[in-house]
């Protein structure tokens, strides 16, 4: 009841959330979406939970050895038992969009490590996704890109530069759970703006160490 003015239930009811990568940022995105009440969610990630994932990604010691999508899916169901959940312990592929219903709004949250993976996802979903968000993180710097009309968006593709120029480090780079939580919150915050039919912020970078938020001119 308290969130209805911020997260319109009638639009939320049409949403199918697709979270690609459920490590540092993706796990937090999935949990926030479940708590928000998204009715349908698909999780993609080929990895299993290891001991190094506990502090930085928030997994439980009991999750070690389990597929990340299963561990995250279980936590999401605790948040929202009525959630229709699909877990895919695999990498996202171009064929992954087959079977996506035309009666739903597909909202894609990209939480992967490489520019190559982001490019493949973007090219695969831009024609069918209603909302798109990409979270990138390294140490205490977060970058979140969002699109409320992926099929005609000319801003996001400019961020798909060569791998050598990639903003985000690998999954073994310095990271903290509080930075991941903030990144997830910014992504879900853009999703909430889209639900309210407000213009999303195409590109924003938050440097926690410097306490600076940068929003470039996207024209």
mmCIF file of C-alpha atoms in Angstrom:
data_model
loop_
_atom_site.group_PDB
_atom_site.id
_atom_site.type_symbol
_atom_site.label_atom_id
_atom_site.label_comp_id
_atom_site.label_asym_id
_atom_site.label_seq_id
_atom_site.Cartn_x
_atom_site.Cartn_y
_atom_site.Cartn_z
ATOM 1 C CA UNK A 1 0.000 0.000 0.000
ATOM 2 C CA UNK A 2 2.780 2.417 0.902
ATOM 3 C CA UNK A 3 4.531 2.088 -2.452
ATOM 4 C CA UNK A 4 1.539 2.365 -4.785
ATOM 5 C CA UNK A 5 2.145 6.008 -5.676
ATOM 6 C CA UNK A 6 5.765 5.185 -6.544
ATOM 7 C CA UNK A 7 5.299 1.722 -8.051
ATOM 8 C CA UNK A 8 1.953 1.660 -9.877
ATOM 9 C CA UNK A 9 0.468 -1.840 -9.360
ATOM 10 C CA UNK A 10 -1.467 -1.883 -12.637
ATOM 11 C CA UNK A 11 1.713 -1.397 -14.702
ATOM 12 C CA UNK A 12 3.783 -3.648 -12.447
ATOM 13 C CA UNK A 13 1.282 -6.459 -13.023
ATOM 14 C CA UNK A 14 2.249 -6.566 -16.724
ATOM 15 C CA UNK A 15 5.982 -6.854 -16.074
ATOM 16 C CA UNK A 16 8.284 -9.768 -16.686
ATOM 17 C CA UNK A 17 11.663 -8.920 -15.155
ATOM 18 C CA UNK A 18 14.723 -10.541 -16.717
ATOM 19 C CA UNK A 19 17.880 -10.344 -14.580
ATOM 20 C CA UNK A 20 20.986 -11.402 -16.479
ATOM 21 C CA UNK A 21 23.843 -12.131 -14.092
ATOM 22 C CA UNK A 22 22.952 -12.628 -10.416
ATOM 23 C CA UNK A 23 26.281 -11.898 -8.774
ATOM 24 C CA UNK A 24 27.151 -8.676 -6.974
ATOM 25 C CA UNK A 25 24.615 -6.311 -8.556
ATOM 26 C CA UNK A 26 22.201 -8.829 -10.068
ATOM 27 C CA UNK A 27 21.409 -10.609 -6.805
ATOM 28 C CA UNK A 28 20.463 -7.296 -5.207
ATOM 29 C CA UNK A 29 18.389 -6.286 -8.246
ATOM 30 C CA UNK A 30 16.442 -9.561 -8.105
ATOM 31 C CA UNK A 31 15.766 -9.238 -4.380
ATOM 32 C CA UNK A 32 14.619 -5.632 -4.721
ATOM 33 C CA UNK A 33 12.328 -6.511 -7.620
ATOM 34 C CA UNK A 34 10.828 -9.407 -5.659
ATOM 35 C CA UNK A 35 10.235 -7.177 -2.648
ATOM 36 C CA UNK A 36 8.634 -4.605 -4.950
ATOM 37 C CA UNK A 37 6.161 -7.268 -6.087
ATOM 38 C CA UNK A 38 7.090 -7.915 -9.707
ATOM 39 C CA UNK A 39 4.871 -10.868 -10.705
ATOM 40 C CA UNK A 40 7.206 -12.719 -13.076
ATOM 41 C CA UNK A 41 10.992 -13.009 -13.178
ATOM 42 C CA UNK A 42 13.641 -14.936 -15.096
ATOM 43 C CA UNK A 43 17.204 -15.265 -13.796
ATOM 44 C CA UNK A 44 20.246 -16.092 -15.952
ATOM 45 C CA UNK A 45 23.686 -17.054 -14.613
ATOM 46 C CA UNK A 46 25.914 -20.090 -15.284
ATOM 47 C CA UNK A 47 27.949 -19.821 -12.058
ATOM 48 C CA UNK A 48 27.775 -21.550 -8.689
ATOM 49 C CA UNK A 49 28.182 -19.912 -5.288
ATOM 50 C CA UNK A 50 31.756 -19.973 -3.938
ATOM 51 C CA UNK A 51 33.183 -18.809 -0.629
ATOM 52 C CA UNK A 52 34.505 -15.585 -2.181
ATOM 53 C CA UNK A 53 30.913 -14.627 -3.049
ATOM 54 C CA UNK A 54 29.680 -14.477 0.542
ATOM 55 C CA UNK A 55 30.821 -11.042 1.741
ATOM 56 C CA UNK A 56 30.679 -9.152 -1.550
ATOM 57 C CA UNK A 57 27.505 -10.674 -3.008
ATOM 58 C CA UNK A 58 25.489 -11.479 0.125
ATOM 59 C CA UNK A 59 25.095 -15.215 -0.310
ATOM 60 C CA UNK A 60 24.757 -17.507 2.720
ATOM 61 C CA UNK A 61 27.359 -20.158 3.605
ATOM 62 C CA UNK A 62 24.536 -22.658 3.058
ATOM 63 C CA UNK A 63 24.434 -21.555 -0.602
ATOM 64 C CA UNK A 64 28.022 -22.641 -1.348
ATOM 65 C CA UNK A 65 28.057 -25.109 -4.225
ATOM 66 C CA UNK A 66 24.531 -24.244 -5.361
ATOM 67 C CA UNK A 67 23.760 -22.618 -8.683
ATOM 68 C CA UNK A 68 23.544 -18.866 -8.152
ATOM 69 C CA UNK A 69 20.173 -18.708 -9.893
ATOM 70 C CA UNK A 70 18.783 -21.311 -7.472
ATOM 71 C CA UNK A 71 20.132 -19.518 -4.401
ATOM 72 C CA UNK A 72 18.830 -16.158 -5.582
ATOM 73 C CA UNK A 73 15.542 -17.673 -6.677
ATOM 74 C CA UNK A 74 14.986 -19.180 -3.232
ATOM 75 C CA UNK A 75 15.662 -15.819 -1.589
ATOM 76 C CA UNK A 76 13.269 -14.098 -4.004
ATOM 77 C CA UNK A 77 10.528 -16.593 -3.211
ATOM 78 C CA UNK A 78 10.980 -15.820 0.490
ATOM 79 C CA UNK A 79 10.381 -12.157 -0.355
ATOM 80 C CA UNK A 80 7.428 -12.865 -2.661
ATOM 81 C CA UNK A 81 6.014 -16.417 -2.486
ATOM 82 C CA UNK A 82 3.561 -15.717 -5.343
ATOM 83 C CA UNK A 83 6.374 -14.773 -7.750
ATOM 84 C CA UNK A 84 6.392 -16.729 -11.009
ATOM 85 C CA UNK A 85 10.070 -17.581 -11.256
ATOM 86 C CA UNK A 86 12.173 -19.134 -14.016
ATOM 87 C CA UNK A 87 15.814 -19.984 -13.305
ATOM 88 C CA UNK A 88 18.314 -20.519 -16.095
ATOM 89 C CA UNK A 89 21.721 -21.808 -14.908
ATOM 90 C CA UNK A 90 23.292 -20.754 -18.205
ATOM 91 C CA UNK A 91 24.563 -17.748 -20.116
ATOM 92 C CA UNK A 92 22.062 -15.586 -21.923
ATOM 93 C CA UNK A 93 21.919 -16.422 -25.643
ATOM 94 C CA UNK A 94 20.244 -14.776 -28.607
ATOM 95 C CA UNK A 95 17.724 -17.602 -28.602
ATOM 96 C CA UNK A 96 16.830 -16.935 -24.964
ATOM 97 C CA UNK A 97 14.041 -14.547 -25.937
ATOM 98 C CA UNK A 98 12.087 -17.277 -27.703
ATOM 99 C CA UNK A 99 8.792 -17.814 -25.963
ATOM 100 C CA UNK A 100 8.637 -14.377 -24.347
ATOM 101 C CA UNK A 101 4.960 -13.478 -24.230
ATOM 102 C CA UNK A 102 3.717 -10.535 -26.273
ATOM 103 C CA UNK A 103 1.198 -9.743 -23.546
ATOM 104 C CA UNK A 104 3.901 -8.797 -21.037
ATOM 105 C CA UNK A 105 6.263 -5.859 -20.688
ATOM 106 C CA UNK A 106 9.743 -7.380 -20.660
ATOM 107 C CA UNK A 107 12.075 -5.399 -18.392
ATOM 108 C CA UNK A 108 15.723 -6.410 -18.783
ATOM 109 C CA UNK A 109 18.345 -5.809 -16.091
ATOM 110 C CA UNK A 110 21.902 -6.429 -17.291
ATOM 111 C CA UNK A 111 24.410 -7.248 -14.545
ATOM 112 C CA UNK A 112 27.259 -8.921 -16.430
ATOM 113 C CA UNK A 113 31.013 -8.385 -16.514
ATOM 114 C CA UNK A 114 31.928 -7.818 -20.134
ATOM 115 C CA UNK A 115 31.143 -5.415 -22.948
ATOM 116 C CA UNK A 116 30.835 -8.369 -25.331
ATOM 117 C CA UNK A 117 28.058 -9.880 -23.207
ATOM 118 C CA UNK A 118 26.291 -6.521 -22.958
ATOM 119 C CA UNK A 119 26.421 -6.072 -26.723
ATOM 120 C CA UNK A 120 24.958 -9.540 -27.349
ATOM 121 C CA UNK A 121 22.156 -8.928 -24.849
ATOM 122 C CA UNK A 122 21.353 -5.481 -26.234
ATOM 123 C CA UNK A 123 21.207 -6.688 -29.823
ATOM 124 C CA UNK A 124 19.015 -9.624 -28.776
ATOM 125 C CA UNK A 125 16.446 -7.807 -26.620
ATOM 126 C CA UNK A 126 16.203 -4.251 -27.902
ATOM 127 C CA UNK A 127 13.359 -5.111 -30.262
ATOM 128 C CA UNK A 128 11.248 -6.850 -27.608
ATOM 129 C CA UNK A 129 12.157 -5.139 -24.327
ATOM 130 C CA UNK A 130 9.995 -2.344 -22.932
ATOM 131 C CA UNK A 131 12.608 -1.245 -20.385
ATOM 132 C CA UNK A 132 16.365 -1.861 -20.208
ATOM 133 C CA UNK A 133 18.910 -1.134 -17.464
ATOM 134 C CA UNK A 134 22.619 -1.907 -17.282
ATOM 135 C CA UNK A 135 24.578 -1.756 -14.018
ATOM 136 C CA UNK A 136 28.374 -1.498 -13.959
ATOM 137 C CA UNK A 137 30.596 -1.362 -10.908
ATOM 138 C CA UNK A 138 34.235 -1.193 -9.968
ATOM 139 C CA UNK A 139 35.407 -0.622 -6.388
ATOM 140 C CA UNK A 140 33.257 2.305 -5.162
ATOM 141 C CA UNK A 141 32.205 3.668 -8.545
ATOM 142 C CA UNK A 142 28.847 2.761 -10.069
ATOM 143 C CA UNK A 143 27.530 3.473 -13.549
ATOM 144 C CA UNK A 144 23.891 2.837 -14.431
ATOM 145 C CA UNK A 145 22.486 3.181 -17.942
ATOM 146 C CA UNK A 146 18.774 2.941 -18.685
ATOM 147 C CA UNK A 147 16.437 3.036 -21.666
ATOM 148 C CA UNK A 148 12.656 3.419 -21.734
ATOM 149 C CA UNK A 149 12.419 2.707 -25.470
ATOM 150 C CA UNK A 150 15.221 0.301 -26.433
ATOM 151 C CA UNK A 151 14.047 -0.245 -30.009
ATOM 152 C CA UNK A 152 14.886 3.345 -31.008
ATOM 153 C CA UNK A 153 17.536 4.207 -28.401
ATOM 154 C CA UNK A 154 20.674 5.750 -29.888
ATOM 155 C CA UNK A 155 22.351 6.607 -26.569
ATOM 156 C CA UNK A 156 23.008 3.215 -24.983
ATOM 157 C CA UNK A 157 24.860 1.695 -27.988
ATOM 158 C CA UNK A 158 27.511 4.401 -27.582
ATOM 159 C CA UNK A 159 28.492 2.790 -24.256
ATOM 160 C CA UNK A 160 29.348 -0.501 -25.947
ATOM 161 C CA UNK A 161 32.943 0.398 -26.646
ATOM 162 C CA UNK A 162 35.791 -2.071 -26.979
ATOM 163 C CA UNK A 163 36.576 -4.448 -24.142
ATOM 164 C CA UNK A 164 39.885 -2.678 -23.532
ATOM 165 C CA UNK A 165 38.008 0.469 -22.565
ATOM 166 C CA UNK A 166 35.471 -1.293 -20.338
ATOM 167 C CA UNK A 167 34.287 0.654 -17.315
ATOM 168 C CA UNK A 168 33.599 -2.277 -15.017
ATOM 169 C CA UNK A 169 36.228 -4.652 -13.698
ATOM 170 C CA UNK A 170 35.888 -8.407 -13.676
ATOM 171 C CA UNK A 171 34.034 -10.298 -10.979
ATOM 172 C CA UNK A 172 37.355 -10.746 -9.154
ATOM 173 C CA UNK A 173 38.006 -6.990 -8.995
ATOM 174 C CA UNK A 174 37.581 -4.968 -5.802
ATOM 175 C CA UNK A 175 33.939 -4.853 -4.783
ATOM 176 C CA UNK A 176 31.683 -4.418 -1.774
ATOM 177 C CA UNK A 177 28.091 -5.363 -1.112
ATOM 178 C CA UNK A 178 27.144 -1.790 -0.227
ATOM 179 C CA UNK A 179 28.265 -0.565 -3.644
ATOM 180 C CA UNK A 180 26.321 -3.390 -5.293
ATOM 181 C CA UNK A 181 23.213 -2.504 -3.296
ATOM 182 C CA UNK A 182 23.443 1.133 -4.385
ATOM 183 C CA UNK A 183 23.886 0.118 -8.026
ATOM 184 C CA UNK A 184 20.849 -2.146 -7.781
ATOM 185 C CA UNK A 185 18.826 0.604 -6.133
ATOM 186 C CA UNK A 186 19.651 3.029 -8.929
ATOM 187 C CA UNK A 187 18.582 0.451 -11.526
ATOM 188 C CA UNK A 188 15.313 -0.374 -9.790
ATOM 189 C CA UNK A 189 14.763 3.345 -9.223
ATOM 190 C CA UNK A 190 14.892 3.905 -12.984
ATOM 191 C CA UNK A 191 12.461 1.015 -13.401
ATOM 192 C CA UNK A 192 10.063 2.740 -10.989
ATOM 193 C CA UNK A 193 10.355 5.966 -13.002
ATOM 194 C CA UNK A 194 9.471 4.039 -16.142
ATOM 195 C CA UNK A 195 6.457 2.505 -14.382
ATOM 196 C CA UNK A 196 5.252 6.042 -13.558
ATOM 197 C CA UNK A 197 5.827 7.095 -17.192
ATOM 198 C CA UNK A 198 8.572 9.493 -16.175
ATOM 199 C CA UNK A 199 11.666 9.998 -18.321
ATOM 200 C CA UNK A 200 14.501 7.742 -17.223
ATOM 201 C CA UNK A 201 18.072 8.960 -16.775
ATOM 202 C CA UNK A 202 20.021 7.440 -19.700
ATOM 203 C CA UNK A 203 23.420 7.517 -17.999
ATOM 204 C CA UNK A 204 24.591 8.273 -14.466
ATOM 205 C CA UNK A 205 27.810 7.605 -12.582
ATOM 206 C CA UNK A 206 28.125 7.697 -8.798
ATOM 207 C CA UNK A 207 31.542 7.870 -7.145
ATOM 208 C CA UNK A 208 31.030 6.992 -3.486
ATOM 209 C CA UNK A 209 34.573 7.861 -2.462
ATOM 210 C CA UNK A 210 34.356 11.353 -3.969
ATOM 211 C CA UNK A 211 30.621 11.760 -3.151
ATOM 212 C CA UNK A 212 29.999 12.809 -6.765
ATOM 213 C CA UNK A 213 27.070 12.034 -9.031
ATOM 214 C CA UNK A 214 27.653 12.685 -12.733
ATOM 215 C CA UNK A 215 24.896 12.797 -15.346
ATOM 216 C CA UNK A 216 26.306 13.559 -18.824
ATOM 217 C CA UNK A 217 24.319 15.359 -21.484
ATOM 218 C CA UNK A 218 22.832 12.499 -23.516
ATOM 219 C CA UNK A 219 21.553 14.582 -26.442
#
